[in-house]
mmCIF file of C-alpha atoms and ligand atoms in Angstrom:
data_model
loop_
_atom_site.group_PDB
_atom_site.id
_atom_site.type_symbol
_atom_site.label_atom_id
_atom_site.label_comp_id
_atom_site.label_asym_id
_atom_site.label_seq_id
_atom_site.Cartn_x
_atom_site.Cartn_y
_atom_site.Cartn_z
ATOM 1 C CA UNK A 548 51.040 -203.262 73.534
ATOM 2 C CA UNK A 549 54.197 -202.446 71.868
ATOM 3 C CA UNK A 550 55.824 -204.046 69.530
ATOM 4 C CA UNK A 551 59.404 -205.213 69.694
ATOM 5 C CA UNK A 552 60.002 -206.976 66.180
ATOM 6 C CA UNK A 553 63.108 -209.659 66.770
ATOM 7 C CA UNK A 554 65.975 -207.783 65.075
ATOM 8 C CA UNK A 555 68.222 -211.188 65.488
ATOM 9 C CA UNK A 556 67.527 -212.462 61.870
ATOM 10 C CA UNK A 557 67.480 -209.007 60.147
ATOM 11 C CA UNK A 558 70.447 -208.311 61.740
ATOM 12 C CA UNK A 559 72.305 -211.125 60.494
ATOM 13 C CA UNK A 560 70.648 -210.561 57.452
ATOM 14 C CA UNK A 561 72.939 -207.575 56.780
ATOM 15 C CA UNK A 562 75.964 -209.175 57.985
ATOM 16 C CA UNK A 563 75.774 -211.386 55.366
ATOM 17 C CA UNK A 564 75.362 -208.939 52.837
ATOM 18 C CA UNK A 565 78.318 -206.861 54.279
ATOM 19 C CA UNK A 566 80.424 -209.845 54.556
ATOM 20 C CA UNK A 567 79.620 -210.446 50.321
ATOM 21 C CA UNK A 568 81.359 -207.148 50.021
ATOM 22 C CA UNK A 569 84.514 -207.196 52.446
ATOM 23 C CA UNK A 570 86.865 -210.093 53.682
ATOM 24 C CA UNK A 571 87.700 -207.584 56.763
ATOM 25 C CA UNK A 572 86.509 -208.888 59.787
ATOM 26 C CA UNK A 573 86.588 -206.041 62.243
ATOM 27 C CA UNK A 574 88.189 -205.393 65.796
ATOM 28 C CA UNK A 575 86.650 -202.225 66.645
ATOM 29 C CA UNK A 576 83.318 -200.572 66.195
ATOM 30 C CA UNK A 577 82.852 -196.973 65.650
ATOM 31 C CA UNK A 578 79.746 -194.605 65.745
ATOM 32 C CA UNK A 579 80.456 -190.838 64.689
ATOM 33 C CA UNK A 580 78.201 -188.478 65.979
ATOM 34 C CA UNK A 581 76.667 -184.995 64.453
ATOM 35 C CA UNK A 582 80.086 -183.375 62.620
ATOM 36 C CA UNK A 583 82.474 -185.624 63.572
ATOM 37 C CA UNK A 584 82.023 -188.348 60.432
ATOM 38 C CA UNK A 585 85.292 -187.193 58.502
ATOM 39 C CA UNK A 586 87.042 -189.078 60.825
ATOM 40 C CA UNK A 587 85.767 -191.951 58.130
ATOM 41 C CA UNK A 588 88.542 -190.690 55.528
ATOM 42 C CA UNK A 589 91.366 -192.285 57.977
ATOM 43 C CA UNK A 590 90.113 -195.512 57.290
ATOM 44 C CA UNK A 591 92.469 -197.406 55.192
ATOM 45 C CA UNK A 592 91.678 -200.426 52.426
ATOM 46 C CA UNK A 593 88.314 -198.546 52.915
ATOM 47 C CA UNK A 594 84.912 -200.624 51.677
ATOM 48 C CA UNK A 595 82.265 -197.690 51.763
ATOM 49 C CA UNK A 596 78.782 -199.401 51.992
ATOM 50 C CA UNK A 597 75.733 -196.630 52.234
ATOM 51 C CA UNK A 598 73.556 -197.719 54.753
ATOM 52 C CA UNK A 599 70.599 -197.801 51.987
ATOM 53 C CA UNK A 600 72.293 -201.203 50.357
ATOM 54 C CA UNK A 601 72.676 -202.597 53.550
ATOM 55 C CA UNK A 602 69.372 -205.164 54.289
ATOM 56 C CA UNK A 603 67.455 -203.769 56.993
ATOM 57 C CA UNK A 604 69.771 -200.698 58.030
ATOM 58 C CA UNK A 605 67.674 -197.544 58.931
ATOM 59 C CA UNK A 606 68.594 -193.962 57.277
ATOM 60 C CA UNK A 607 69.284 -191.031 58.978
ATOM 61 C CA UNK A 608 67.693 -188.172 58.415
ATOM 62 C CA UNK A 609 69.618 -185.577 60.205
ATOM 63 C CA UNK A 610 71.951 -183.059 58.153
ATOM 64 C CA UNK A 611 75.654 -184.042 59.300
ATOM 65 C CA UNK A 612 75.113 -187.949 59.131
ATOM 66 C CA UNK A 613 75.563 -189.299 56.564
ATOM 67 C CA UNK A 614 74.972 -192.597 56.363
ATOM 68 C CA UNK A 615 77.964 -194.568 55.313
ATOM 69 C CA UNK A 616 79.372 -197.546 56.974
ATOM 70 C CA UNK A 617 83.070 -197.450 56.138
ATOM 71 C CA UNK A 618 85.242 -200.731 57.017
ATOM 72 C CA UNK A 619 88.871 -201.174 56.456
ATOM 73 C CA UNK A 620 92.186 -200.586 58.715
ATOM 74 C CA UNK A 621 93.344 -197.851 61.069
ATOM 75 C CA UNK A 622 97.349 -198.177 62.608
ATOM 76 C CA UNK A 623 96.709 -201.810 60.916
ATOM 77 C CA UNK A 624 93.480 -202.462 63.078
ATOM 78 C CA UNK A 625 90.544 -203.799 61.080
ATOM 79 C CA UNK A 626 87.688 -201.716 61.886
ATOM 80 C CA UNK A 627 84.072 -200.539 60.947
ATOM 81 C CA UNK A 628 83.151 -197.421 61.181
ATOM 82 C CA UNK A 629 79.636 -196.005 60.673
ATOM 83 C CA UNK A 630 78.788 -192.470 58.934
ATOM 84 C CA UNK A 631 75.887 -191.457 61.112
ATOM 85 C CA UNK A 632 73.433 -192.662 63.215
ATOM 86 C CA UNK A 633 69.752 -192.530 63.060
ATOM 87 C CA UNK A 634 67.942 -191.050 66.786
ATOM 88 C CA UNK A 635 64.512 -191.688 68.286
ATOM 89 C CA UNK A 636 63.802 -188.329 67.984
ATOM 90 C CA UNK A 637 63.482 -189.188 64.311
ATOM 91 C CA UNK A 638 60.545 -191.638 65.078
ATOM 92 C CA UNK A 639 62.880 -194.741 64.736
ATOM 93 C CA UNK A 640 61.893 -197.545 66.966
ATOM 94 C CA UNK A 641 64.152 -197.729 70.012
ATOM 95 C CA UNK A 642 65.406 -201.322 68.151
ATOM 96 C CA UNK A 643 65.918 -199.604 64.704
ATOM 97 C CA UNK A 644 68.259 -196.657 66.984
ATOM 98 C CA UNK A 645 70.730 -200.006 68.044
ATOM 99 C CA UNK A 646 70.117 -201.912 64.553
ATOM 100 C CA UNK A 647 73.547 -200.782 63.447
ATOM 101 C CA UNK A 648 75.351 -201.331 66.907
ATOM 102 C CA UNK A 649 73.875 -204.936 66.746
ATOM 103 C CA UNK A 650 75.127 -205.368 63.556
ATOM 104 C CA UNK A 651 78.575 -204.319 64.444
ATOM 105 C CA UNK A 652 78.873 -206.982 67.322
ATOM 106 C CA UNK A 653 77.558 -209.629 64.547
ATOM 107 C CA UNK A 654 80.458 -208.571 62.607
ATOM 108 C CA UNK A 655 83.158 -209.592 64.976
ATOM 109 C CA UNK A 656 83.963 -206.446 66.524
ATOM 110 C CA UNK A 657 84.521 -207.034 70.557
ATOM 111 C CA UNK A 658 84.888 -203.114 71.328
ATOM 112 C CA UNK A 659 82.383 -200.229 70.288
ATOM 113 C CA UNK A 660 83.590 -196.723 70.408
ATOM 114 C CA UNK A 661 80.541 -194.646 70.859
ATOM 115 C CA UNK A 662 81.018 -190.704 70.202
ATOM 116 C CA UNK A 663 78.658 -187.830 69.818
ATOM 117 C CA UNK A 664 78.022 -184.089 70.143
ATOM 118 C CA UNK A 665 76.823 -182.862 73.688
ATOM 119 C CA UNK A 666 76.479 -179.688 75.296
ATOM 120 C CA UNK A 667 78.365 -179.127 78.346
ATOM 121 C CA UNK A 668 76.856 -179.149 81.720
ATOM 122 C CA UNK A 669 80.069 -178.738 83.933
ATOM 123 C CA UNK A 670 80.861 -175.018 83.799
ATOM 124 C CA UNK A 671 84.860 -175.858 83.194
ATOM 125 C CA UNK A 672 83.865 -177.178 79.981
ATOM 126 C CA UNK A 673 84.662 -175.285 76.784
ATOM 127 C CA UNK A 674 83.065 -175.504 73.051
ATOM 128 C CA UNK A 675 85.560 -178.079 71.079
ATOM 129 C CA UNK A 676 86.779 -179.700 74.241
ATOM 130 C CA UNK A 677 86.744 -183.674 74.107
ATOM 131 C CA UNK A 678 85.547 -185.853 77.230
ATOM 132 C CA UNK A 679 85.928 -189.188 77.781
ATOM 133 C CA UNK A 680 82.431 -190.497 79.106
ATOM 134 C CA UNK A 681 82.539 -192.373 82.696
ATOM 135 C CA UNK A 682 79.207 -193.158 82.886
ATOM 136 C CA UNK A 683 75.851 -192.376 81.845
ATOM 137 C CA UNK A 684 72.435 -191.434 83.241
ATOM 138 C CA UNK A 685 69.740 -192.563 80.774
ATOM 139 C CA UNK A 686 66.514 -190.256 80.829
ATOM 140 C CA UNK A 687 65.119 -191.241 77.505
ATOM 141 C CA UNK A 688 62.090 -192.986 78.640
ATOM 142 C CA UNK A 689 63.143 -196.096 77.241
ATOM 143 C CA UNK A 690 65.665 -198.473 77.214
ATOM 144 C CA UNK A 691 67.313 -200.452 73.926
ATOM 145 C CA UNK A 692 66.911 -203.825 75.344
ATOM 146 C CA UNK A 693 62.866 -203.783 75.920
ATOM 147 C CA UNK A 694 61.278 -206.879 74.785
ATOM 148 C CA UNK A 695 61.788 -210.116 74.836
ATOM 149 C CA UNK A 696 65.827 -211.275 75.272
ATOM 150 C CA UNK A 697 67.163 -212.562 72.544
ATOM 151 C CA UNK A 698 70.577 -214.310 74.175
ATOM 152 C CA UNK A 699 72.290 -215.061 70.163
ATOM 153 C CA UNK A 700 73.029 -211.435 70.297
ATOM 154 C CA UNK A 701 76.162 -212.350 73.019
ATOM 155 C CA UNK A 702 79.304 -212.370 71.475
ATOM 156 C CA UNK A 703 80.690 -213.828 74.501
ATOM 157 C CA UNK A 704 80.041 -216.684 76.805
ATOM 158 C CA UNK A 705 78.812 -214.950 79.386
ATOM 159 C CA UNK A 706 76.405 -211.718 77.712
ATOM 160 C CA UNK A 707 73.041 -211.829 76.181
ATOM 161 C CA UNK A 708 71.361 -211.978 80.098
ATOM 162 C CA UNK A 709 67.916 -210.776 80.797
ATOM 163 C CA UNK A 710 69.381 -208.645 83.094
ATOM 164 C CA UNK A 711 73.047 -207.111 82.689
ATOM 165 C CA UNK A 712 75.488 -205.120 84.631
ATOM 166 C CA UNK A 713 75.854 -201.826 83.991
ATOM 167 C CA UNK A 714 78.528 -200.735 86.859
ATOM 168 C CA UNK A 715 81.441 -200.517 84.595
ATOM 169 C CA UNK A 716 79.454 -199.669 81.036
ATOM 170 C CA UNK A 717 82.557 -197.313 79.683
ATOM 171 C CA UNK A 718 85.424 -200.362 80.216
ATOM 172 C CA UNK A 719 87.929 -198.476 82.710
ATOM 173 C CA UNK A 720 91.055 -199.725 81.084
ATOM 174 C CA UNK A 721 89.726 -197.757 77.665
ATOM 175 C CA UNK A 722 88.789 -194.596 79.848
ATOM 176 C CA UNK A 723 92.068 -194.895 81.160
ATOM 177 C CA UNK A 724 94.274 -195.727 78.334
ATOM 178 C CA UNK A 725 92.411 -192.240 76.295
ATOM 179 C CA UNK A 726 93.386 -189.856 79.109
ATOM 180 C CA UNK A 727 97.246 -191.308 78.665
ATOM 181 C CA UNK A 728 97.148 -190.937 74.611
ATOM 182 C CA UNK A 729 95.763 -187.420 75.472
ATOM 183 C CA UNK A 730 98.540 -186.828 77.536
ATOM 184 C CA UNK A 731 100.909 -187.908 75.255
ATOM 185 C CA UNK A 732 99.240 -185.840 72.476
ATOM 186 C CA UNK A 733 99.513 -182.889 74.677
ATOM 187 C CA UNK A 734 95.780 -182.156 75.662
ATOM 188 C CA UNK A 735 93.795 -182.539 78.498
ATOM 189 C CA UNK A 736 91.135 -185.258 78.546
ATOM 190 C CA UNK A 737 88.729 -185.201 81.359
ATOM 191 C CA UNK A 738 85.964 -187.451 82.119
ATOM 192 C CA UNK A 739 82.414 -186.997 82.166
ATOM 193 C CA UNK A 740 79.287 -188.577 82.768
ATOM 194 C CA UNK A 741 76.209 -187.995 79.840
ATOM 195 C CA UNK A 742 72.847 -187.757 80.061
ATOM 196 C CA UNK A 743 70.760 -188.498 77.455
ATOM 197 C CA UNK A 744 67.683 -186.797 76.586
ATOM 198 C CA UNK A 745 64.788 -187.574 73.954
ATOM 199 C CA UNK A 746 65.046 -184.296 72.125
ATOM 200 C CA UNK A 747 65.012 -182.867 69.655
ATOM 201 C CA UNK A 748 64.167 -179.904 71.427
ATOM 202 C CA UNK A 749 67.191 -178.817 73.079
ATOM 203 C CA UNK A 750 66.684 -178.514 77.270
ATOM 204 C CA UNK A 751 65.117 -175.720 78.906
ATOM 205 C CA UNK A 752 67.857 -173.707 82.014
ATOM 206 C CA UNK A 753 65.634 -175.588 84.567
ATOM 207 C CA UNK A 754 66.322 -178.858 82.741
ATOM 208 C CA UNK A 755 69.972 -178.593 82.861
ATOM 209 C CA UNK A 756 69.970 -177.494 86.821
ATOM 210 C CA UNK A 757 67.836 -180.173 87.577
ATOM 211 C CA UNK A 758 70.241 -182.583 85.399
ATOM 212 C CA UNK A 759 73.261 -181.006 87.247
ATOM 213 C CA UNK A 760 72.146 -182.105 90.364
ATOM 214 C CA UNK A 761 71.811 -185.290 88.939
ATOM 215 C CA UNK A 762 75.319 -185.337 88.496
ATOM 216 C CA UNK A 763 75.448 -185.168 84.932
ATOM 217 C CA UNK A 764 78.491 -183.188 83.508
ATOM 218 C CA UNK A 765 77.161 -183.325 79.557
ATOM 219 C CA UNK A 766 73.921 -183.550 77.717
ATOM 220 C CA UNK A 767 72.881 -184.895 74.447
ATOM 221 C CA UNK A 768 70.382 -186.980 72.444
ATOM 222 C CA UNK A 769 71.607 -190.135 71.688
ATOM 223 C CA UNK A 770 74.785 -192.950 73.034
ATOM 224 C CA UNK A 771 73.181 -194.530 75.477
ATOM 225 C CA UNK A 772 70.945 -197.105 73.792
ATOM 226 C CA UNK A 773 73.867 -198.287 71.802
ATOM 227 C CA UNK A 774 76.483 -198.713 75.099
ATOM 228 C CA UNK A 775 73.060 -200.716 76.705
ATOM 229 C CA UNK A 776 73.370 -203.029 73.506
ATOM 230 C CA UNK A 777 76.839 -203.352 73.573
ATOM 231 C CA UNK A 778 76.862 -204.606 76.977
ATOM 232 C CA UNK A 779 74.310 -206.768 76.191
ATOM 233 C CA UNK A 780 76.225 -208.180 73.723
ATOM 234 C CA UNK A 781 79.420 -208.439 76.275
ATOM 235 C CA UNK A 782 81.257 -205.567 73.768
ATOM 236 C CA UNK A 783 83.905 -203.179 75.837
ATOM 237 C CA UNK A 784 82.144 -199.366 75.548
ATOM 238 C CA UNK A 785 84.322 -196.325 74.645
ATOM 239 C CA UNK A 786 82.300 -193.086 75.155
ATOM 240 C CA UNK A 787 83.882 -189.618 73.760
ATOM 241 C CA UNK A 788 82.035 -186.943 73.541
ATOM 242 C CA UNK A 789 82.446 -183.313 71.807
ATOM 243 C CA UNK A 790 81.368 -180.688 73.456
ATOM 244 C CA UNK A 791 79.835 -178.378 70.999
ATOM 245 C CA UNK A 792 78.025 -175.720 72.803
ATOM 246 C CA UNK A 793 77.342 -174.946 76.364
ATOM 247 C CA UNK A 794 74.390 -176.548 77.564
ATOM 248 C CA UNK A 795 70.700 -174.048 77.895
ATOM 249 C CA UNK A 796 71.266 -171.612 80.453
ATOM 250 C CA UNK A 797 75.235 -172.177 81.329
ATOM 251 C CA UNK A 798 75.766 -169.357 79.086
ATOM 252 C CA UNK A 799 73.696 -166.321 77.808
ATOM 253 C CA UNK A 800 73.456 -167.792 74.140
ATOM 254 C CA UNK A 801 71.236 -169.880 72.113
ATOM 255 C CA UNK A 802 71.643 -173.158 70.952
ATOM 256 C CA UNK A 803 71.836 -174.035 67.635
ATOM 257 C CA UNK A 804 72.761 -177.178 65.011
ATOM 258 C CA UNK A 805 75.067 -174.887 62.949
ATOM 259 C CA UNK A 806 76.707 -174.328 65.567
ATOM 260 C CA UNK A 807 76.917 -177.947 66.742
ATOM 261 C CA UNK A 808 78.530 -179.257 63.344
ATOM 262 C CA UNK A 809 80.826 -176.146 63.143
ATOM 263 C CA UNK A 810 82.437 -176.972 66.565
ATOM 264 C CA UNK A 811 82.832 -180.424 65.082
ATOM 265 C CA UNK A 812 84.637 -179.688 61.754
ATOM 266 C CA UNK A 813 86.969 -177.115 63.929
ATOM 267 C CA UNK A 814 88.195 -180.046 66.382
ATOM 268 C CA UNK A 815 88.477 -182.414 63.834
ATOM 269 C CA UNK A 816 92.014 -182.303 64.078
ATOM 270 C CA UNK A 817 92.415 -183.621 67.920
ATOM 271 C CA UNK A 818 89.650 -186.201 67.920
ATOM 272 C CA UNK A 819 91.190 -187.786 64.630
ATOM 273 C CA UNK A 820 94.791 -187.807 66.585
ATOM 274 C CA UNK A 821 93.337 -188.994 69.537
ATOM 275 C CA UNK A 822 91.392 -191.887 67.979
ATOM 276 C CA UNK A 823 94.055 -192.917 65.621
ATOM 277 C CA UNK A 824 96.294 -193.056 69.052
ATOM 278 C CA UNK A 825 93.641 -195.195 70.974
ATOM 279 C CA UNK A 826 92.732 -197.677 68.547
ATOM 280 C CA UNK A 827 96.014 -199.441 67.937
ATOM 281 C CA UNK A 828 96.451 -199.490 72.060
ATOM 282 C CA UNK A 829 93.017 -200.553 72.392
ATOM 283 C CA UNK A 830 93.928 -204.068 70.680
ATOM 284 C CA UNK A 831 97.249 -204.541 72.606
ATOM 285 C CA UNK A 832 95.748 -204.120 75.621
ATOM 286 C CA UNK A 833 92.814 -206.674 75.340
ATOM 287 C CA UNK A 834 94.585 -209.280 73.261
ATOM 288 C CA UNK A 835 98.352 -209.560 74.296
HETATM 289 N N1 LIG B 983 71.620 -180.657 74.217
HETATM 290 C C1 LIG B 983 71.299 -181.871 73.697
HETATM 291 N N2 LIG B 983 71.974 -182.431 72.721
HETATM 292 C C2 LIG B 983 73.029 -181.750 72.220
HETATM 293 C C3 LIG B 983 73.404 -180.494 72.695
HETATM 294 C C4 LIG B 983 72.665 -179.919 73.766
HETATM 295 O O1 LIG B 983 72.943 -178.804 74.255
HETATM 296 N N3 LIG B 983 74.489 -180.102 71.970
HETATM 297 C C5 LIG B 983 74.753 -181.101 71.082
HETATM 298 N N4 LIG B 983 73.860 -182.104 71.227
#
């Protein structure tokens, strides 16, 4: 059988020890994906913790994370935002993969932005465009909340169920309110629904047809376990992704993690104005 160790007390473990280390109590969530963490260096009043002093936190291995959880203000908004994220393609436990996003819900925070690198499935879609994510299709294998339920996890009344809803995972008022910032920035924002593979191998061209089919507009390797948590938990879910390369097959060119962190650094620019434009609206809207 395996085993599902109860990450309740660990996780609270390290919420104590960030809380010895920051009076900020934190609205908003945020996990950067693969070359998108110097979005970290907007964070105002910043307290940088590396994950390795942090009491149970897991360590990515992957070159472009790099494991720093960064809490302080953005627009005036107390937020949290982690460095890097560790995969299960790294051999991390599925529970180690949503440690962080638990501990970011035991922090306070009532949204989690969730955004990664994914290669685009939808042929409209360019290198270094942004999507907003709609949905999700999960073909990992696995899913984050395997084991037994552990209900102190809800950070509202009604979460922490056996068995939660996932109809409206990415909250439509976020979706909504990001495609009107976008606007008002001056750039397009479509939506998209990701599917989330294993990896690390990127997909083979019969992969991605079969996953267009599916329906699924981007592809990528990680996301969806934390956005299963954060429901859980009863968190709203914003999903961007970057689209860093076309997906295997889409176009006559090889895929490669260079590439992927490149792409990143080069649209750094928009995805720092468009989450510096979101977060402040994303507290109006849910609390007055
Ligand atoms: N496939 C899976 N994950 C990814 C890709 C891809 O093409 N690009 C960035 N992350």
């Amino acid at each position: 059988m395996p085993q599902h160790p109860d990450q309740y007390i660990p996780a609270t473990a390290a919420v104590a020890h960030i809380r010895t280390l920051t009076s900020i109590s934190p609205a908003i969530g945020i996990i950067l994906g693969s070359g998108l963490g110097a979005f970290a260096s907007q964070v105002e009043s910043a307290v940088t913790i590396p994950y390795a002093d942090i009491p149970h936190f897991p360590q990515s291995t992957v070159v472009g994370h790099s494991g720093k959880l960064v809490i302080g203000t953005i627009a005036g908004v107390p937020v949290a935002v982690m460095q890097g994220r560790v995969h299960a393609y790294e051999g991390y436990p599925i529970t180690e993969v949503v440690f962080p996003a638990r501990v970011l819900g035991l922090l306070g925070c009532k949204t989690l932005i969730v955004t990664n690198a994914a290669g685009g499935i939808r042929s409209s879609l360019r290198p270094g465009e942004l999507v907003v994510l709609s949905d999700h299709i999960n073909l990992t294998g696995t899913n984050a909340a395997l084991g037994p339920n552990e209900p102190r996890f809800a950070c509202t009344s009604t979460a922490g169920q056996r068995f939660f809803d996932m109809s409206t995972a990415y909250t439509p008022s976020l979706r909504a309110l990001s495609v009107q910032a976008a606007d008002n920035l001056g750039f397009n924002l479509t939506e998209g629904v990701y599917l989330a593979v294993l990896g690390p191998s990127f997909e083979t061209p019969a992969e991605i047809r079969a996953f267009r089919t599916l329906g699924a507009d981007l592809v990528g390797m990680s996301t969806v376990h934390e956005v299963i948590v954060a429901r859980h938990m009863g968190l709203d879910v914003l999903g961007l992704s970057l689209v860093t390369n076309m997906a295997a097959g889409v176009i006559d060119q090889a895929i490669d993690h260079e590439d992927v962190l490149e792409i990143g650094r080069n649209a750094e620019k928009q995805f720092t104005s468009l989450l510096t434009a979101v977060i402040p609206k994303i507290v109006t809207s849910s609390f007055f």
